[in-house]
Coordinates of C-alpha atoms in Angstrom, one line a residue:
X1 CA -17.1 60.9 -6.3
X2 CA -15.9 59.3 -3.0
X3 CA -17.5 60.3 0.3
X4 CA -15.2 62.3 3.0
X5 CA -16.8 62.1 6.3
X6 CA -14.1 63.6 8.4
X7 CA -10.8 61.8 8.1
X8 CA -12.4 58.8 6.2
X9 CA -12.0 58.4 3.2
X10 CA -14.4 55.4 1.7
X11 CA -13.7 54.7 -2.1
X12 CA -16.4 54.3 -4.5
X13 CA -15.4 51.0 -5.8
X14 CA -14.4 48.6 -2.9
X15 CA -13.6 45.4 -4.7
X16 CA -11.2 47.5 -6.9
X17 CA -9.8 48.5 -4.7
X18 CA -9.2 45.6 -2.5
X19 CA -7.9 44.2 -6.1
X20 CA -5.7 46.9 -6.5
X21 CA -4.2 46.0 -2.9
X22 CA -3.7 42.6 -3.5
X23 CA -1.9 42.8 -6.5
X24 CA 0.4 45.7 -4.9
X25 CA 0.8 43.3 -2.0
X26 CA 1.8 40.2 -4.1
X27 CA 4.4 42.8 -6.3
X28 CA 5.9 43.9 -3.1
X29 CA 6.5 39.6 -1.4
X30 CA 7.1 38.1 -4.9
X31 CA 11.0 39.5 -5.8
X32 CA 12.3 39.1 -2.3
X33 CA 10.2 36.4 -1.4
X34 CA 7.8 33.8 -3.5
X35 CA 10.8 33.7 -6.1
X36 CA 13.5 32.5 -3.8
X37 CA 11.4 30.2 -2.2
X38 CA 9.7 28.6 -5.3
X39 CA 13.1 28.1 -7.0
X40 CA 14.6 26.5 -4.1
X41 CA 11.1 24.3 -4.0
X42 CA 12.1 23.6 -8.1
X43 CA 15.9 22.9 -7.1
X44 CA 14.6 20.4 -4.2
X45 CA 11.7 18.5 -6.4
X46 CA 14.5 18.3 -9.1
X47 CA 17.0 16.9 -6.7
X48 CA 14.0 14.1 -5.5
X49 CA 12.8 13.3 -9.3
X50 CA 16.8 12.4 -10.1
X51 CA 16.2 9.9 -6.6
X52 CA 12.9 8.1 -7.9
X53 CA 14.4 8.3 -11.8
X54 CA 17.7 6.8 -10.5
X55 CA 15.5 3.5 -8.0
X56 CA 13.5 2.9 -10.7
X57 CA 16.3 2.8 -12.9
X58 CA 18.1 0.7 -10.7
X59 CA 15.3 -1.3 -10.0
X60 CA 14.4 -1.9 -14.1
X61 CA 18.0 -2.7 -14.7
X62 CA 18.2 -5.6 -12.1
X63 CA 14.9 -6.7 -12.7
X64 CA 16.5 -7.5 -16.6
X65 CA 19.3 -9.0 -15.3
X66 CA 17.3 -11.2 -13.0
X67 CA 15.1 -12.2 -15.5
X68 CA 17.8 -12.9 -18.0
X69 CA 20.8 -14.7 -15.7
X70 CA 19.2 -15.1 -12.4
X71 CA 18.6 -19.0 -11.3
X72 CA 15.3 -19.6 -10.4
X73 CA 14.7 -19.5 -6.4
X74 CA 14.7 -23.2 -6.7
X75 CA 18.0 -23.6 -8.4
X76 CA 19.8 -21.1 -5.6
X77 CA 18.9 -22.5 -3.0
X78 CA 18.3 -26.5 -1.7
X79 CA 14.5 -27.8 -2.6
X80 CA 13.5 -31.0 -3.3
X81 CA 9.4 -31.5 -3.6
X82 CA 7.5 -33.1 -1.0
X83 CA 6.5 -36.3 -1.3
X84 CA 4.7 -38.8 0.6
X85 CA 7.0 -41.8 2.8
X86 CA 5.4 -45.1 2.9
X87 CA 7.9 -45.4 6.1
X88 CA 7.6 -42.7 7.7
X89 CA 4.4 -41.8 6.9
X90 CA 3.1 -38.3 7.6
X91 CA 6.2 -37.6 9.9
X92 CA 8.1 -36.5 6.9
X93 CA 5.6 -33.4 6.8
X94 CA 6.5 -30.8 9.3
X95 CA 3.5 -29.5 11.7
X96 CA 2.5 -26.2 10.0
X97 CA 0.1 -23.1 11.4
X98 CA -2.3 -21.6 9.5
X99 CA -3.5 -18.3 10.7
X100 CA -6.9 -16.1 9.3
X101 CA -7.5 -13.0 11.0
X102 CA -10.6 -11.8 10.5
X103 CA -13.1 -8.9 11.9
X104 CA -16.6 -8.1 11.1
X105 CA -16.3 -9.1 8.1
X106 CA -19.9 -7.5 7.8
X107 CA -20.9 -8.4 4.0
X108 CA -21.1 -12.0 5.4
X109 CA -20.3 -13.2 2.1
X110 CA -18.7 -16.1 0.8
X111 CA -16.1 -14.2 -1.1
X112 CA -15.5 -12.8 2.6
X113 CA -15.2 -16.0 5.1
X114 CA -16.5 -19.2 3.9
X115 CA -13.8 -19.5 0.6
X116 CA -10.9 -18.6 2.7
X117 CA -11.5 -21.0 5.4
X118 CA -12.6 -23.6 2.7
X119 CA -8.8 -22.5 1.1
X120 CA -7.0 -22.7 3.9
X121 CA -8.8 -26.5 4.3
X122 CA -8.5 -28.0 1.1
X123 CA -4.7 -27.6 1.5
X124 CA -2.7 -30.2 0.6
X125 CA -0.9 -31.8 3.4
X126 CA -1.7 -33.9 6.1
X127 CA -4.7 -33.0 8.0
X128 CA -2.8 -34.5 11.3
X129 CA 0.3 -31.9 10.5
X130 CA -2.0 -29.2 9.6
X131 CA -3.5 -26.7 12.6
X132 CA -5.7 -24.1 11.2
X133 CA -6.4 -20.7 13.6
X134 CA -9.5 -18.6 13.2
X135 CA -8.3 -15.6 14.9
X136 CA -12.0 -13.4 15.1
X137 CA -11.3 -10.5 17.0
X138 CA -15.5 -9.5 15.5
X139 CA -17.8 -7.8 17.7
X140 CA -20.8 -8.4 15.7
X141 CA -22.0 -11.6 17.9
X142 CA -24.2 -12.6 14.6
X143 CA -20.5 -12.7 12.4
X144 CA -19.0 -14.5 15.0
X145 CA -21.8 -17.2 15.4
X146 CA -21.3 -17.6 11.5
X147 CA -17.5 -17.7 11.8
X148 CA -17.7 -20.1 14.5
X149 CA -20.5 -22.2 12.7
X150 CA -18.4 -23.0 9.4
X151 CA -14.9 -23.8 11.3
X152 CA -17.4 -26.4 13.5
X153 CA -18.3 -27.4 9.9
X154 CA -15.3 -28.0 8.8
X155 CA -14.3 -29.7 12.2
X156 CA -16.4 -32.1 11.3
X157 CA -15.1 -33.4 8.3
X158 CA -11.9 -34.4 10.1
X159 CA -9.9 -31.0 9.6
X160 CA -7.9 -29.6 12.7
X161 CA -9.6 -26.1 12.8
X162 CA -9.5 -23.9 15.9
X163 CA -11.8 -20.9 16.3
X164 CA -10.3 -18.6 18.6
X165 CA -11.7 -15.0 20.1
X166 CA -10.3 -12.5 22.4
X167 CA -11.6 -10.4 25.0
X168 CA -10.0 -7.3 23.6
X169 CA -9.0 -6.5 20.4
X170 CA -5.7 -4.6 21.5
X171 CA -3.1 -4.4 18.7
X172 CA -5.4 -4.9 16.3
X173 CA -4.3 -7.6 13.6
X174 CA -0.8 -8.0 15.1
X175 CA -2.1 -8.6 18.8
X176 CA -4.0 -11.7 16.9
X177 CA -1.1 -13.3 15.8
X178 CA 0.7 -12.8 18.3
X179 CA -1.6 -14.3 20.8
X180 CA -2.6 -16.8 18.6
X181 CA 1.3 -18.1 18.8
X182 CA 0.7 -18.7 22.3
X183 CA -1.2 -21.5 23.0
X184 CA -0.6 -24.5 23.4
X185 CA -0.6 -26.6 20.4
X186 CA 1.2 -23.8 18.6
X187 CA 4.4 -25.4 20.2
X188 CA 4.4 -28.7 18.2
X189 CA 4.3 -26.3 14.5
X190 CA 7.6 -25.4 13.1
X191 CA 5.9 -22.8 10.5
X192 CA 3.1 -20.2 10.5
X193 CA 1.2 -18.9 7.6
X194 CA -1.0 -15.9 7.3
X195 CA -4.3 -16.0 5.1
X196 CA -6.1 -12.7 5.6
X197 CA -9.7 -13.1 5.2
X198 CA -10.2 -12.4 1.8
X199 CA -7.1 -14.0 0.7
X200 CA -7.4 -17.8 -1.2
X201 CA -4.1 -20.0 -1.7
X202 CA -4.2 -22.5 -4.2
X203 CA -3.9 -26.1 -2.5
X204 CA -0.3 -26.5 -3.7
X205 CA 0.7 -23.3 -1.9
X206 CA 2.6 -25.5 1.1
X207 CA 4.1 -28.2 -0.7
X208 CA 6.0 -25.4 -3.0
X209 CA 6.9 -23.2 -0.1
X210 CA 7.8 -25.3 2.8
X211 CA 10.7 -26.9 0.6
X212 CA 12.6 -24.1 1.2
X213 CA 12.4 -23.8 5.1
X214 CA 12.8 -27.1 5.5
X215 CA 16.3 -27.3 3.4
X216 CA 17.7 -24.0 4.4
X217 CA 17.9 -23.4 7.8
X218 CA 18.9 -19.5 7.4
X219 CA 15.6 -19.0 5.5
X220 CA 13.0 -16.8 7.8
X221 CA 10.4 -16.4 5.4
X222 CA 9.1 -17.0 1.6
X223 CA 6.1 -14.5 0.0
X224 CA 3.7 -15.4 -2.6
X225 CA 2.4 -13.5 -4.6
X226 CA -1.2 -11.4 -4.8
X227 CA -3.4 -12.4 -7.8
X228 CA -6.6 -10.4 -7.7
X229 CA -9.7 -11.8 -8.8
X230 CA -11.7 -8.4 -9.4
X231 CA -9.1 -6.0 -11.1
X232 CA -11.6 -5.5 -13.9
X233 CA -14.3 -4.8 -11.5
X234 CA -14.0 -0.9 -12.0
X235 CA -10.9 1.5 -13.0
X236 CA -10.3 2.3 -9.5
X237 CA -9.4 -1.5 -9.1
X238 CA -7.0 -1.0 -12.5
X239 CA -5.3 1.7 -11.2
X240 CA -4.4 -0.7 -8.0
X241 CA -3.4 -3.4 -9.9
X242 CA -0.8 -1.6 -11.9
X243 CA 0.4 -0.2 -8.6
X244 CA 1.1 -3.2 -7.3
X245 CA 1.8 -6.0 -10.0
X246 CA 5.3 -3.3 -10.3
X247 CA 5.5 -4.2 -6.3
X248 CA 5.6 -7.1 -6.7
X249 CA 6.9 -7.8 -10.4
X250 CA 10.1 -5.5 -9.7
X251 CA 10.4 -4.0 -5.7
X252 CA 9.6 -8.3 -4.5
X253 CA 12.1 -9.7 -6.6
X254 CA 14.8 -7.2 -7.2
X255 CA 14.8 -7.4 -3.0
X256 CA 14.9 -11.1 -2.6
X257 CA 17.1 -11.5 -5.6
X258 CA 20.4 -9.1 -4.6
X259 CA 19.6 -9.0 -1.2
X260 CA 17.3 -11.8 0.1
X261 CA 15.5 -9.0 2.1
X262 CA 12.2 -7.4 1.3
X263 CA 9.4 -6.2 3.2
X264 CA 6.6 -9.1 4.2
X265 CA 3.3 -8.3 2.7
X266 CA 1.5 -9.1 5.8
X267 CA -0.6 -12.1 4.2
X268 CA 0.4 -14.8 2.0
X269 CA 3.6 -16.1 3.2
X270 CA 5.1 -18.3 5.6
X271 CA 6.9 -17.7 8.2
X272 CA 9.6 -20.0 9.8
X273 CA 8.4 -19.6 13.6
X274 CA 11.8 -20.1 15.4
X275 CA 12.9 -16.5 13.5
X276 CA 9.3 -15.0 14.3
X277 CA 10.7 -15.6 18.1
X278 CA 14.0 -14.3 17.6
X279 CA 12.9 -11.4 16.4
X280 CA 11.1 -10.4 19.5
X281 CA 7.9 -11.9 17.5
X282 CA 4.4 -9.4 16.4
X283 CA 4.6 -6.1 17.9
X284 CA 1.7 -3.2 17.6
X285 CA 3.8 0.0 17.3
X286 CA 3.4 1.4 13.9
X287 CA 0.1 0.1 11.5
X288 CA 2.7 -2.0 9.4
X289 CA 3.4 -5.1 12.0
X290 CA 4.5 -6.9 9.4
X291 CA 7.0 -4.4 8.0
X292 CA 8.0 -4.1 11.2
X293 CA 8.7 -7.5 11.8
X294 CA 10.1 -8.0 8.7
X295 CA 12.7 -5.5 9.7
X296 CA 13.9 -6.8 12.9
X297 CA 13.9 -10.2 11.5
X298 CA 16.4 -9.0 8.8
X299 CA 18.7 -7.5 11.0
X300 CA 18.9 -10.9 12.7
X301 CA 20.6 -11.8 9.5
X302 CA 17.8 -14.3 8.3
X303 CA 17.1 -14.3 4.5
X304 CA 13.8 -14.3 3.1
X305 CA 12.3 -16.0 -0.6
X306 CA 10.3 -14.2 -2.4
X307 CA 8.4 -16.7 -5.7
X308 CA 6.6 -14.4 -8.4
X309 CA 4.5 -17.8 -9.8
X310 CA 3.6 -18.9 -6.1
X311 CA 0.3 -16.9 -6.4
X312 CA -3.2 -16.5 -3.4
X313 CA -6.1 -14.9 -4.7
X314 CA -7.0 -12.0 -3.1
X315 CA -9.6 -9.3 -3.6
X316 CA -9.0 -5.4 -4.0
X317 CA -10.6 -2.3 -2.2
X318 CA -13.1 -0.8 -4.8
X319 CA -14.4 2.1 -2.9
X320 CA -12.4 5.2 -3.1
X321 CA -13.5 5.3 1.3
X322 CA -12.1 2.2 1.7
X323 CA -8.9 2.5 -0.6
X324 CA -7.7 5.9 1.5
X325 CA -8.3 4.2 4.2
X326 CA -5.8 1.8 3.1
X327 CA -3.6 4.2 1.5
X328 CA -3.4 6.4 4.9
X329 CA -2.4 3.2 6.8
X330 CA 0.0 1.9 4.0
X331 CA 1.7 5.0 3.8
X332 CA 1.9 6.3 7.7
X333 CA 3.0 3.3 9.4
X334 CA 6.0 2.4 7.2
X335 CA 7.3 6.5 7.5
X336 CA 6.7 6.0 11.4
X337 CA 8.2 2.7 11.6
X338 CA 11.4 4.5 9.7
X339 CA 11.5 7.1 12.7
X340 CA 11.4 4.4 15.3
X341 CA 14.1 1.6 13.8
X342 CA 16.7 4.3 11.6
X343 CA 19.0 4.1 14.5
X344 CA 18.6 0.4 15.0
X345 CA 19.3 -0.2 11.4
X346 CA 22.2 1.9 11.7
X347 CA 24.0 0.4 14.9
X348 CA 23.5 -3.2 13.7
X349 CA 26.2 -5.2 13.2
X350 CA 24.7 -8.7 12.1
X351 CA 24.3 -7.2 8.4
X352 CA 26.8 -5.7 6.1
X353 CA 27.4 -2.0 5.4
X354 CA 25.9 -2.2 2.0
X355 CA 23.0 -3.9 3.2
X356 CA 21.9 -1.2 5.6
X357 CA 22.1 1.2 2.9
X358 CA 19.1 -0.7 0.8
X359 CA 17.1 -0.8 3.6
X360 CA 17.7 2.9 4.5
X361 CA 18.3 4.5 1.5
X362 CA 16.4 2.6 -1.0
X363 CA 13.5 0.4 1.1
X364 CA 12.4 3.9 3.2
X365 CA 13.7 6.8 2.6
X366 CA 13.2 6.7 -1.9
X367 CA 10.1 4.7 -2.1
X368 CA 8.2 5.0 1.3
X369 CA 9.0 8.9 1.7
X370 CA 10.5 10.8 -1.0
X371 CA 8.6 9.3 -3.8
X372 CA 5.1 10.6 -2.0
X373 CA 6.6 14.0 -1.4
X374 CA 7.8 14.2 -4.9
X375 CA 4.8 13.2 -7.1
X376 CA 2.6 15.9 -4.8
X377 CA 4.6 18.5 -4.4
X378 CA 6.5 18.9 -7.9
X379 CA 2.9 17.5 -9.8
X380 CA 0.3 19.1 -7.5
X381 CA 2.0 22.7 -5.8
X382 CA 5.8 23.3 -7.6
X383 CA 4.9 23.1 -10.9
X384 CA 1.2 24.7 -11.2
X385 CA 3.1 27.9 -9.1
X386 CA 5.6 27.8 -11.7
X387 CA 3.4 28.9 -14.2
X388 CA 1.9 32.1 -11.6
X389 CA 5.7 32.9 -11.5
X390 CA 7.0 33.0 -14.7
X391 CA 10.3 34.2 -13.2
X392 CA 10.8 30.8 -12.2
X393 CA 11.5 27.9 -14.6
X394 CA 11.2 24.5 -14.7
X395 CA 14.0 22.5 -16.5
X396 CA 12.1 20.4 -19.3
X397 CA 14.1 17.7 -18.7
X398 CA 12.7 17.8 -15.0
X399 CA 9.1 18.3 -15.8
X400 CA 8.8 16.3 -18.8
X401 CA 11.2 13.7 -19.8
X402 CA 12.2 12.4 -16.4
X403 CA 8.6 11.8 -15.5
X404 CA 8.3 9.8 -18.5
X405 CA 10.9 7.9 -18.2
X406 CA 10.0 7.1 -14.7
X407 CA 6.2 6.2 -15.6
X408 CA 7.5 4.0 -18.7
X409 CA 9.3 2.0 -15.7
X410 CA 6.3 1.9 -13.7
X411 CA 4.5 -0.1 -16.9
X412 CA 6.4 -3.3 -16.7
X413 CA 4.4 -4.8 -14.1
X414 CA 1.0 -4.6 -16.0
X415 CA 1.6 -4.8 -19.6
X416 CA -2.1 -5.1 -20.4
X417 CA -2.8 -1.6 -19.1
X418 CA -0.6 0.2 -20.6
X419 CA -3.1 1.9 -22.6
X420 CA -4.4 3.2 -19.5
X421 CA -0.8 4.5 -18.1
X422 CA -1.5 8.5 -18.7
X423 CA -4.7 8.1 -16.2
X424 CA -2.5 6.1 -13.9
X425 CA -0.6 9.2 -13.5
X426 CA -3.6 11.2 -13.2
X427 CA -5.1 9.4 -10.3
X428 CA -1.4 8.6 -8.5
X429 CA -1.3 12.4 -8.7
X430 CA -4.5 12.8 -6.8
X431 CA -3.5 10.1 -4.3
X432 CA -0.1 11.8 -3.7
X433 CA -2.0 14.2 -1.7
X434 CA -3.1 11.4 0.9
X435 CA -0.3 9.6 1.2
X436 CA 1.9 12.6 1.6
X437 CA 0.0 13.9 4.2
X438 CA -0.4 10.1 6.0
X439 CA 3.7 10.4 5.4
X440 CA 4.3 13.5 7.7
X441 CA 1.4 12.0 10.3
X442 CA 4.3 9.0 10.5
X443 CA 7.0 11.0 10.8
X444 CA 5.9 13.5 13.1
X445 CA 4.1 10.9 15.3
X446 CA 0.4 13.3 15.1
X447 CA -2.1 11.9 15.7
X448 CA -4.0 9.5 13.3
X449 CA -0.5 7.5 13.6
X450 CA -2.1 4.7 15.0
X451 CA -5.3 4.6 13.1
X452 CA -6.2 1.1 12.6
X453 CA -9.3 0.6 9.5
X454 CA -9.8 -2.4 8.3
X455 CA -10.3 -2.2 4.3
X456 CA -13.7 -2.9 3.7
X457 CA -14.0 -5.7 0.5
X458 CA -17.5 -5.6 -1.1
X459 CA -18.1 -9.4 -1.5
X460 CA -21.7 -9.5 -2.4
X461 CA -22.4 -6.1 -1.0
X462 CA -24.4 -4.7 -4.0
X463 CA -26.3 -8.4 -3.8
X464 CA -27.6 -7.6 -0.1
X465 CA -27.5 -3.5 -0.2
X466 CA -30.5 -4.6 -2.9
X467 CA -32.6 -6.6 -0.2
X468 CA -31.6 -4.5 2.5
X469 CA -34.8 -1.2 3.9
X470 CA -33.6 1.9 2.7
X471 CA -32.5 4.7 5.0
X472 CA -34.4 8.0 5.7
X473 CA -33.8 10.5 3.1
X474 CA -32.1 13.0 5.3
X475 CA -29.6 10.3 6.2
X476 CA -29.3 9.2 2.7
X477 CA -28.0 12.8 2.2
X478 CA -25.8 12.7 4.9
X479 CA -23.9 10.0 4.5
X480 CA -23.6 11.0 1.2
X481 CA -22.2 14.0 1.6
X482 CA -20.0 12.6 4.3
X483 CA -18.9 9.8 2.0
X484 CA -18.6 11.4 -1.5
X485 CA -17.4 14.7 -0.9
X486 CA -13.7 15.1 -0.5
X487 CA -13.2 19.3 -0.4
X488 CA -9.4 18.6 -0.2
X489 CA -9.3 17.5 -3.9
X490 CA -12.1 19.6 -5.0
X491 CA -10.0 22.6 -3.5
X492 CA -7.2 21.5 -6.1
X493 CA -8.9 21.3 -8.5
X494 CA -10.0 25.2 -8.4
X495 CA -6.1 25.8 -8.0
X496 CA -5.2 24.0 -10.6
X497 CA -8.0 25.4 -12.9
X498 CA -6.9 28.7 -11.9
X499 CA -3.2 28.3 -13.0
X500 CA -4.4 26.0 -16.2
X501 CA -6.4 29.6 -17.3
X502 CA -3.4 31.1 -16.2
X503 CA -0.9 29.6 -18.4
X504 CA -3.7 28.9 -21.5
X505 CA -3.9 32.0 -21.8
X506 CA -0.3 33.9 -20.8
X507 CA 2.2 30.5 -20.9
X508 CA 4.2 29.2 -23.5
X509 CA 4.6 25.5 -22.1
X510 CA 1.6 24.1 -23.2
X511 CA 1.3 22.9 -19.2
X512 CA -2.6 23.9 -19.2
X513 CA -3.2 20.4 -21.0
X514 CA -1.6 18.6 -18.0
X515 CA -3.4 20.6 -15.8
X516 CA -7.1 20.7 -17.3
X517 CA -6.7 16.8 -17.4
X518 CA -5.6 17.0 -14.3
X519 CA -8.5 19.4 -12.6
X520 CA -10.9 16.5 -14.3
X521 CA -9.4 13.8 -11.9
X522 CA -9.2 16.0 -8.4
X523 CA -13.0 16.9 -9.6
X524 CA -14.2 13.1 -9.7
X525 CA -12.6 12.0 -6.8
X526 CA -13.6 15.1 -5.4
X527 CA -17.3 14.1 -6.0
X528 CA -16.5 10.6 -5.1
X529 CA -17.0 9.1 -8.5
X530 CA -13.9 6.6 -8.5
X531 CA -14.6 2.7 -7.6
X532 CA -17.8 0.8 -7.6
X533 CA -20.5 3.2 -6.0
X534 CA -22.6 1.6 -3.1
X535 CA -26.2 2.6 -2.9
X536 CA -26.8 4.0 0.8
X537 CA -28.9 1.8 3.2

């Protein structure tokens, strides 16, 4: 029996009750409310699937075409290979910048430094028209003393290296270039090209991209491409790879094939210097300078080459710390940049109509915005609250053959993965959540707008973590839990366990597969078991 102590009235089973409530209360909001709002959610993540489906069709149709009829960028446009003149001598060789930024680049590892300068020296062209630029902007004095020790190295073997420090490091990796630009010296080089630390061109690399500045004047820029030399390292580094061999496979070359516009990768490419100038040269704004700058030099109506077999060696993040890190910056700063320039794009005049709509419409708004908000809200919150509400459907055609389609697309970059494609989908999911979130940061201008991390690359990391004194064990379990833990992700993967039960055992979809497979991947990155694991010190 229940207790009555005067107008109380306590019931003998609280938790029943409280149940009891909370179902009355969700009976009550969900006709008038969570129905409405879920099928407009559905009717809105429909509407942004057809977007993506329709760019990547796009994109996969041109891509086909290109392949098929394009001329090679050689053919459509003047280049003739560099050669050496007895008469002239080196004189026929333009005077061409090479610029590493580099910071703390703390593993101290060959892999890290000493290969890219070595690269970046070993060139071929002329050491007299070569300047190479060190730009440190470290604050470890021990990194910089080795920094500055192998450019004197390499000083003395004749090469025209120049190690260069500031006092600050304000703009991060764009206030490096751009003050690198200003000295002296800089004013007898016609070109720049940017080698980020970890990044290794081949020696060719100039003599197969300066062609084209030098025989089309209304050329800005031409991109290499990004080879990585430890995609096999760990799956986290397979899942990157597919991600961007489709950037630059289709997105590259669709852009500087029907429009000569894409956006510069930030590293491996050249830059013609005179349109680096015109276009009101580095600037620190957004986390994307070279997006940015990119951009404004396109408006200016200069054209830019991207060559798929032009490729640098690079290196890929293979922590899951260091590859949100990246993600948060890679998906912030070109949704901010879109807030600051959408107007400016708009009002230009030096580029045609159809033009602005690319960059717009297809360069921003599909793939830098919409395709983030669609992969986490439809995958991740739409569709698992679809299955709660059964009064809600979701079109087949929009859960399941769409997506499919869309992910088929996604393959072409990285045929020798495609095995792996289903878990690609898995762990873009989980990273939807990230870069949706870094999405609104950039367009709302909150804070973390500006965060600047540089992505850590492990070099030999596992080599010296193994010589290096172990910390205390109560720090060891700090920085572990600080490090590993993610409670976001573990929190959807409760959410979507629940709703997997949910539909398992009242559904008639069959969606509890998706979502059990899906609960597995929030729950390792969750526990931080994606990418090589680094042994705390």
């Amino acid at each position: 029996m229940a207790e009555v102590s005067g107008n109380s009235f306590i019931p003998e089973s609280l938790p029943g009750y409280t149940a009891d409530m909370a179902g009355l209360l969700w009976e009550l909001i969900k006709a008038p409310l969570i129905v409405p709002l879920l099928r407009i959610s559905v009717y809105i993540c429909l509407a942004m699937s057809i977007m993506v489906f329709m760019e990547r069709l796009y994109m996969g149709l041109v891509i086909i075409l290109v392949k098929l009829f394009w001329k090679k960028p050689e053919k459509r446009y003047k280049w003739e290979p560099m050669t050496d003149d007895l008469e002239m001598g080196n004189g026929a060789f333009p005077v061409v910048l090479v610029q590493i930024p580099m910071f703390n680049e703390k593993e101290a590892s060959p892999l890290v430094y000493k290969i890219s300068i070595g690269a970046a020296c070993n060139l071929s062209w002329p050491a007299d028209r070569l300047v190479i630029q060190v730009l440190d902007d470290s604050t470890d004095l021990v990194i910089k003393d080795m920094v500055e020790k192998e450019c004197v190295r390499w000083a003395s073997k004749g090469i025209n290296i120049r190690y260069q420090i500031r006092e600050t490091r304000g703009g991060y990796k764009a206030g490096a270039l751009k003050e690198g630009l200003k000295h002296d010296y800089v004013k007898e080089c016609d070109y720049v090209v940017i080698f980020d630390a970890d990044f290794r061109p081949e020696p060719d690399f100039l003599r197969r991209s300066v062609p084209f500045l030098i025989h089309n004047p209304d050329i800005a820029l031409v991109q290499g491409r990004w080879r990585f030399v430890n995609a096999d390292e760990c799956m986290l580094t397979r899942m990157q790879e597919m991600s961007l061999d489709y950037h630059f496979t289709v997105e590259q070359e669709v852009g500087s094939s029907t429009h000569a516009f894409f956006g510069f990768n930030g590293t491996g490419g050249i830059w013609r210097i005179a349109a680096i100038n015109e276009a009101g040269g580095w600037k620190d704004r957004t986390t994307v300078e070279d997006m940015d700058l990119a951009i404004r030099a396109g408006l200016k109506g200069w054209k830019f080459v991207y060559l798929g077999d032009l490729q640098v060696k690079s290196e890929l993040p293979s922590t899951f710390k260091a590859f949100r890190f990246q993600q948060h910056r890679w998906s912030c700063g070109p949704a901010n940049l879109f807030r600051k320039m959408v107007l400016e794009i708009v009002w230009n005049k030096k580029v045609s109509l159809y033009k602005k709509f690319y960059v717009i419409y297809s360069f921003f708004f599909v793939r830098k915005i919409i395709a983030h908000f669609f992969t986490f809200f439809f995958y991740c919150v739409v569709l698992p609250l679809s299955i709660l509400v059964p009064e809600v459907e979701v079109p087949k055609w929009g859960a399941i053959y769409i997506p499919c389609i869309i992910t088929a697309l996604n393959s072409v970059g990285t045929p020798r993965s495609f095995h792996l494609l289903f878990y690609w989908v898995l762990f873009e999911n989980v990273m939807s959540f990230h870069r949706t979130k870094a999405t609104f940061i950039g367009l709302l201008e909150a804070k973390r707008v500006n965060e600047w991390v540089v992505t850590e690359k492990l070099g030999d990391t596992l080599k010296n973590k193994s010589n290096s004194k172990p910390a205390a064990p109560k720090k060891q379990l700090l920085k572990f839990l600080g490090d590993r833990i993610q409670l976001h992700e573990l929190g959807f993967a409760a959410f979507l366990f629940i709703c997997g039960c949910y539909d398992f055992l009242y559904g008639k979809n069959c969606y509890f597969i998706y979502l059990f497979l899906q609960v597995i991947t929030f729950t390792i990155a969750g526990f931080g078991y994606i990418g090589t694991i680094v042994p705390s010190s």
